[in-house]
CSV table of C-alpha atoms in Angstrom, one decimal:
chain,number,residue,atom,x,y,z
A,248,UNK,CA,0.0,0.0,0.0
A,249,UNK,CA,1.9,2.5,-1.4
A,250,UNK,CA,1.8,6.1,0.9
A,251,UNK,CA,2.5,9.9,-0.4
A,252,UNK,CA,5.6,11.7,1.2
A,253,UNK,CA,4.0,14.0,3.9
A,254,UNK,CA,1.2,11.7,4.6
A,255,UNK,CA,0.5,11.7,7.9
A,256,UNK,CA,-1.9,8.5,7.8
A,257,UNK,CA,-3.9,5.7,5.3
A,258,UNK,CA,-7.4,7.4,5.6
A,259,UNK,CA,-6.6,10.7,4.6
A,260,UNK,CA,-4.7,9.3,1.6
A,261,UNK,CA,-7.8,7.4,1.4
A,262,UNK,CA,-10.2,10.4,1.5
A,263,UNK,CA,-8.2,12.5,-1.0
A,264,UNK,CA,-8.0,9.4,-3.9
A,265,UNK,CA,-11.5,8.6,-3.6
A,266,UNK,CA,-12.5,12.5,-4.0
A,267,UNK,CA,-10.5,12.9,-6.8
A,268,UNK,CA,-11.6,9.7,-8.3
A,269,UNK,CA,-15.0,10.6,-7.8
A,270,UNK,CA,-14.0,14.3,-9.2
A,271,UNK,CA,-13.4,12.5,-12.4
A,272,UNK,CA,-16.1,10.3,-12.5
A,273,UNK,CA,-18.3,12.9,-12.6
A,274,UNK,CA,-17.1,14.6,-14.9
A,275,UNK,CA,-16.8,12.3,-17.3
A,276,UNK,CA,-19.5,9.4,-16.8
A,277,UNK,CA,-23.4,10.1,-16.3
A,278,UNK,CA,-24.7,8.3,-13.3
A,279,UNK,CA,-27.0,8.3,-10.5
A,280,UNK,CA,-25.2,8.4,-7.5
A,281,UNK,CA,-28.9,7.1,-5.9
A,282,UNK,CA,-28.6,4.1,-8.4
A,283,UNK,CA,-24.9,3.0,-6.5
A,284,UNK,CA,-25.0,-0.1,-4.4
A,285,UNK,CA,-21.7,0.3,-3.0
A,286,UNK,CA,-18.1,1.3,-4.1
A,287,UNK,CA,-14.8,-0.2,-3.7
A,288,UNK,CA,-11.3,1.5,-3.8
A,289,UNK,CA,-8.2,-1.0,-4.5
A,290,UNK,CA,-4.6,0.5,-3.6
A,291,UNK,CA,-2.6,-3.1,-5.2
A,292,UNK,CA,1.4,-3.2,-3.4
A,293,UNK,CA,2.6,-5.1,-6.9
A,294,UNK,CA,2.4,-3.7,-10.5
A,295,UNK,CA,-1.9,-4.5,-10.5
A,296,UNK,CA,-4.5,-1.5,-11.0
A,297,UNK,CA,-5.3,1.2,-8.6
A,298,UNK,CA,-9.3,1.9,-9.2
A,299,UNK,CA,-12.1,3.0,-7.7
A,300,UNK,CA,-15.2,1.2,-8.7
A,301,UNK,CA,-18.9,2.1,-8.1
A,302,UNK,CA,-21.4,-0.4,-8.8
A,303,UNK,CA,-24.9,0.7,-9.9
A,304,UNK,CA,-28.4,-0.9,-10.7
A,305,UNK,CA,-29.4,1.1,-13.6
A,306,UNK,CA,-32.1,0.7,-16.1
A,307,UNK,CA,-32.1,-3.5,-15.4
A,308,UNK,CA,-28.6,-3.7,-15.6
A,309,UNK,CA,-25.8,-4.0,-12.8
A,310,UNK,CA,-23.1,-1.5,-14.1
A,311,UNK,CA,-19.4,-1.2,-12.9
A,312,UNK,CA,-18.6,2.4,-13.5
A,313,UNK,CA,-14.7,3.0,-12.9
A,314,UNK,CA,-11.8,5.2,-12.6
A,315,UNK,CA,-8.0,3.8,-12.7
A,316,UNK,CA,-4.6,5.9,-12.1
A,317,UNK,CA,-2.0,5.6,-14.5
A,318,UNK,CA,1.4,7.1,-14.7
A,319,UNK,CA,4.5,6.8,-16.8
A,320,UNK,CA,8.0,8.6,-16.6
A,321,UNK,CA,11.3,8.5,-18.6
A,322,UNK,CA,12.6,6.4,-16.4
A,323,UNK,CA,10.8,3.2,-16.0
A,324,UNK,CA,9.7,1.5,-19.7
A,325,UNK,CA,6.7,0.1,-18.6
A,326,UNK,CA,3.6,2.1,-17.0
A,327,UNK,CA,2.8,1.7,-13.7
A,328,UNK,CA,-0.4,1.2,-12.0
A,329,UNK,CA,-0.4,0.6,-8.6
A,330,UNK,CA,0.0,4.4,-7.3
A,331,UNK,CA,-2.7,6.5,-5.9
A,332,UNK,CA,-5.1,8.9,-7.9
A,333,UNK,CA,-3.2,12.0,-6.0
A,334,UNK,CA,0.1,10.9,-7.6
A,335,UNK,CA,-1.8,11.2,-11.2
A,336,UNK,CA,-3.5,14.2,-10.8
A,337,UNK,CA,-0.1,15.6,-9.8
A,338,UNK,CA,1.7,14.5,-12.9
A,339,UNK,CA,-0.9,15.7,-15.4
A,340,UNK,CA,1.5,18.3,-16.2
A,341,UNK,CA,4.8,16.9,-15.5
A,342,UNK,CA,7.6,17.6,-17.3
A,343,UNK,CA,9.3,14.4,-17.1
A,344,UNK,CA,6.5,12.4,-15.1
A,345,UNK,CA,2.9,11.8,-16.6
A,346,UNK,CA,-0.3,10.5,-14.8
A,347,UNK,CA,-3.7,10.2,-16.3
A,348,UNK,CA,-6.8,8.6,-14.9
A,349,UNK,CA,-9.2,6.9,-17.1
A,350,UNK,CA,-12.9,6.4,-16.6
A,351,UNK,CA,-15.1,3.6,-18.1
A,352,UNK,CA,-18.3,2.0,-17.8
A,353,UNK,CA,-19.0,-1.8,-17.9
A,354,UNK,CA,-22.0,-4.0,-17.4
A,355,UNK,CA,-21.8,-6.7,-14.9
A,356,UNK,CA,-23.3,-10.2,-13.7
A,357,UNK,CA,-26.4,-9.9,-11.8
A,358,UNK,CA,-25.3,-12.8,-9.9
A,359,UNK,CA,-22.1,-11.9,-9.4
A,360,UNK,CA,-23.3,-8.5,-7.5
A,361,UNK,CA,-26.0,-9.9,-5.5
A,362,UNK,CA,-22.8,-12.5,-4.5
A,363,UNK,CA,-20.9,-9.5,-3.3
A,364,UNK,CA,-24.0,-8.3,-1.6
A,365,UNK,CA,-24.6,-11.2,0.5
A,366,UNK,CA,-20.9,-11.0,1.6
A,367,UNK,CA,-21.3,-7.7,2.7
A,368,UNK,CA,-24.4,-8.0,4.6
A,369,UNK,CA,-23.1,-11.1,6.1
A,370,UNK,CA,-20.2,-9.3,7.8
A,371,UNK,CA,-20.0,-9.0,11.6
A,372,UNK,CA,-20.9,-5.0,12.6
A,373,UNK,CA,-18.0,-5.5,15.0
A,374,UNK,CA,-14.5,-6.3,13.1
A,375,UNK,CA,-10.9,-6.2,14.7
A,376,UNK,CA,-9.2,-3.3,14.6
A,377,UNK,CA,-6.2,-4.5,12.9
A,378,UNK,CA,-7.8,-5.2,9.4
A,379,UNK,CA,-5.6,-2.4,8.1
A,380,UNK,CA,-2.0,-3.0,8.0
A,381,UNK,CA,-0.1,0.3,6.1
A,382,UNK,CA,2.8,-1.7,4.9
A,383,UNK,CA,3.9,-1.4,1.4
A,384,UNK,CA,3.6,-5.1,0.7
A,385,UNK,CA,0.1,-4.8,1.6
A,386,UNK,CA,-2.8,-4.6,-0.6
A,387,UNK,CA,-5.6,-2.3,0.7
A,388,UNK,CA,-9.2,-2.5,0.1
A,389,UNK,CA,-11.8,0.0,0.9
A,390,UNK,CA,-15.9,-1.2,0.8
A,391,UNK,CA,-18.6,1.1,1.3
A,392,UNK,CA,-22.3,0.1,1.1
A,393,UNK,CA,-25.0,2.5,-0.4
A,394,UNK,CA,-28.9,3.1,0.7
A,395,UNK,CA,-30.5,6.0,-1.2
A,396,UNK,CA,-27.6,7.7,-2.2
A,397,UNK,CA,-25.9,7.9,1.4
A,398,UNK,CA,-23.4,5.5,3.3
A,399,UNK,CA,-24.8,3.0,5.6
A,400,UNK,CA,-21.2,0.9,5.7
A,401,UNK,CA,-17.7,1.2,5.7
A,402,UNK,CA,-14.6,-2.1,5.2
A,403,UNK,CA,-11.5,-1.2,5.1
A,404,UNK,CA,-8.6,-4.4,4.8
A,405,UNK,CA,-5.5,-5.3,4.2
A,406,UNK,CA,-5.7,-8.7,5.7
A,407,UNK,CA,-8.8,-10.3,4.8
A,408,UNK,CA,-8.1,-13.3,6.9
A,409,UNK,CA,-9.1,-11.5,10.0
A,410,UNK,CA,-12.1,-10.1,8.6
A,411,UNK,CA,-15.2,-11.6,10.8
A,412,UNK,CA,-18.8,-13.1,9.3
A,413,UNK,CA,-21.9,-14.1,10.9
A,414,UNK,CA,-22.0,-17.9,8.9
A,415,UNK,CA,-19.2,-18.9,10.0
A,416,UNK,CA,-19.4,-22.1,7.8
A,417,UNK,CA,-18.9,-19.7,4.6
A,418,UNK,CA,-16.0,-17.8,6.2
A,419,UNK,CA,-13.3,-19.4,4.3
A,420,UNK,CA,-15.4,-19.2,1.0
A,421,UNK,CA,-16.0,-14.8,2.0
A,422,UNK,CA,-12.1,-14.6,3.0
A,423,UNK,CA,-11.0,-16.0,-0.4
A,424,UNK,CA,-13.4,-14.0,-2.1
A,425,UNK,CA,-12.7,-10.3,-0.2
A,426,UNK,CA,-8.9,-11.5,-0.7
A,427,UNK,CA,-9.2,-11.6,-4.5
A,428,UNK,CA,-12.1,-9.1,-4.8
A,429,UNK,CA,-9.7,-6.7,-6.0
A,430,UNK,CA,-8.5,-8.8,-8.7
A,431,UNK,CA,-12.0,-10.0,-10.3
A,432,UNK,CA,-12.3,-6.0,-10.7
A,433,UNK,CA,-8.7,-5.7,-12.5
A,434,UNK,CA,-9.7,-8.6,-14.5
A,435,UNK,CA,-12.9,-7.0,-15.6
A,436,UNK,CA,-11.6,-3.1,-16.0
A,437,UNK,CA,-8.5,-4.4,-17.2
A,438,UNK,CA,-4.8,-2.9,-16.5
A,439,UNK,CA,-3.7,0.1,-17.9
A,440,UNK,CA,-5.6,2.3,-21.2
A,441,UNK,CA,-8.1,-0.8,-22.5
């Protein structure tokens, strides 16, 4: 989980990636933010996708409407992918540096929402407070849960092992899901411009 010099902790990086993320969205997708069943924010330690996801019920449909940070520089020859929103609005204008975020809209599997759903409602209210490890080798997730328009949960990981559900006979199902979640998103968003 990669922090920005002068950072004085993860939720305020937090904070400032999903408002500029949602800056962008914004302004370049048309949504309902009362259509969004929850969003999810993915801050990968290795070379995978940073993105910020909202899932929406519109019109029939289950939408994924994204926004992924992307930055190059003379001196690596390969883009990378796994720093923060911040970091690409910074180097819109870089001289040697260059970040761009890129927004898309995909449709999604029914089932595969109402999957992530039941996860999410079937989390204990009460998790550990060490679900958040700010390493670098650590990949942080960030969950929130939608009624109306307006927040009515909040998930924030690293270590999905120690996150706590009520079935406790589909825990080790849930943990290898919310472990992976972030990759079933990259694999549908894809890495880098597609």
């Amino acid at each position: 989980m990669r922090q920005i010099e002068n950072s004085s902790d993860w939720q305020s990086g937090y904070l400032r990636d999903i408002q500029i993320a949602h800056t962008e969205l914004a302004l370049n997708i048309d949504f309902d933010q009362k259509n969004v069943l929850c969003d999810i924010y993915s801050l990968p330690s290795q070379n995978h996708q940073t993105f910020f996801c909202k899932i929406a019920s519109e019109n029939g449909f289950m939408k994924l409407i994204y926004a992924k940070a992307i930055q190059s520089s003379i001196w690596f020859s390969d883009p990378i992918y796994m720093y923060r929103f911040e970091e690409a609005k910074g180097f819109e204008d870089h001289p040697v540096r260059r970040g761009k975020i890129i927004c898309g809209k995909k449709i999604v599997k029914k089932t595969a929402v109402e999957q992530l759903m039941n996860m999410l409602d079937d989390l204990e209210p009460e998790q550990p407070d060490d679900l958040v490890n700010p390493v670098v080798d650590a990949d942080f997730t960030a969950i929130r849960v939608y009624e109306n328009g307006a927040v009515t949960r909040e998930i924030f990981y690293t270590d999905a092992d120690k996150l706590r559900f009520r079935n406790s006979d589909d825990q080790k199902k849930y943990v290898g899901y919310m472990r992976a979640l972030h990759l079933y998103i990259e694999s549908l968003i894809g890495i880098g411009m597609c």
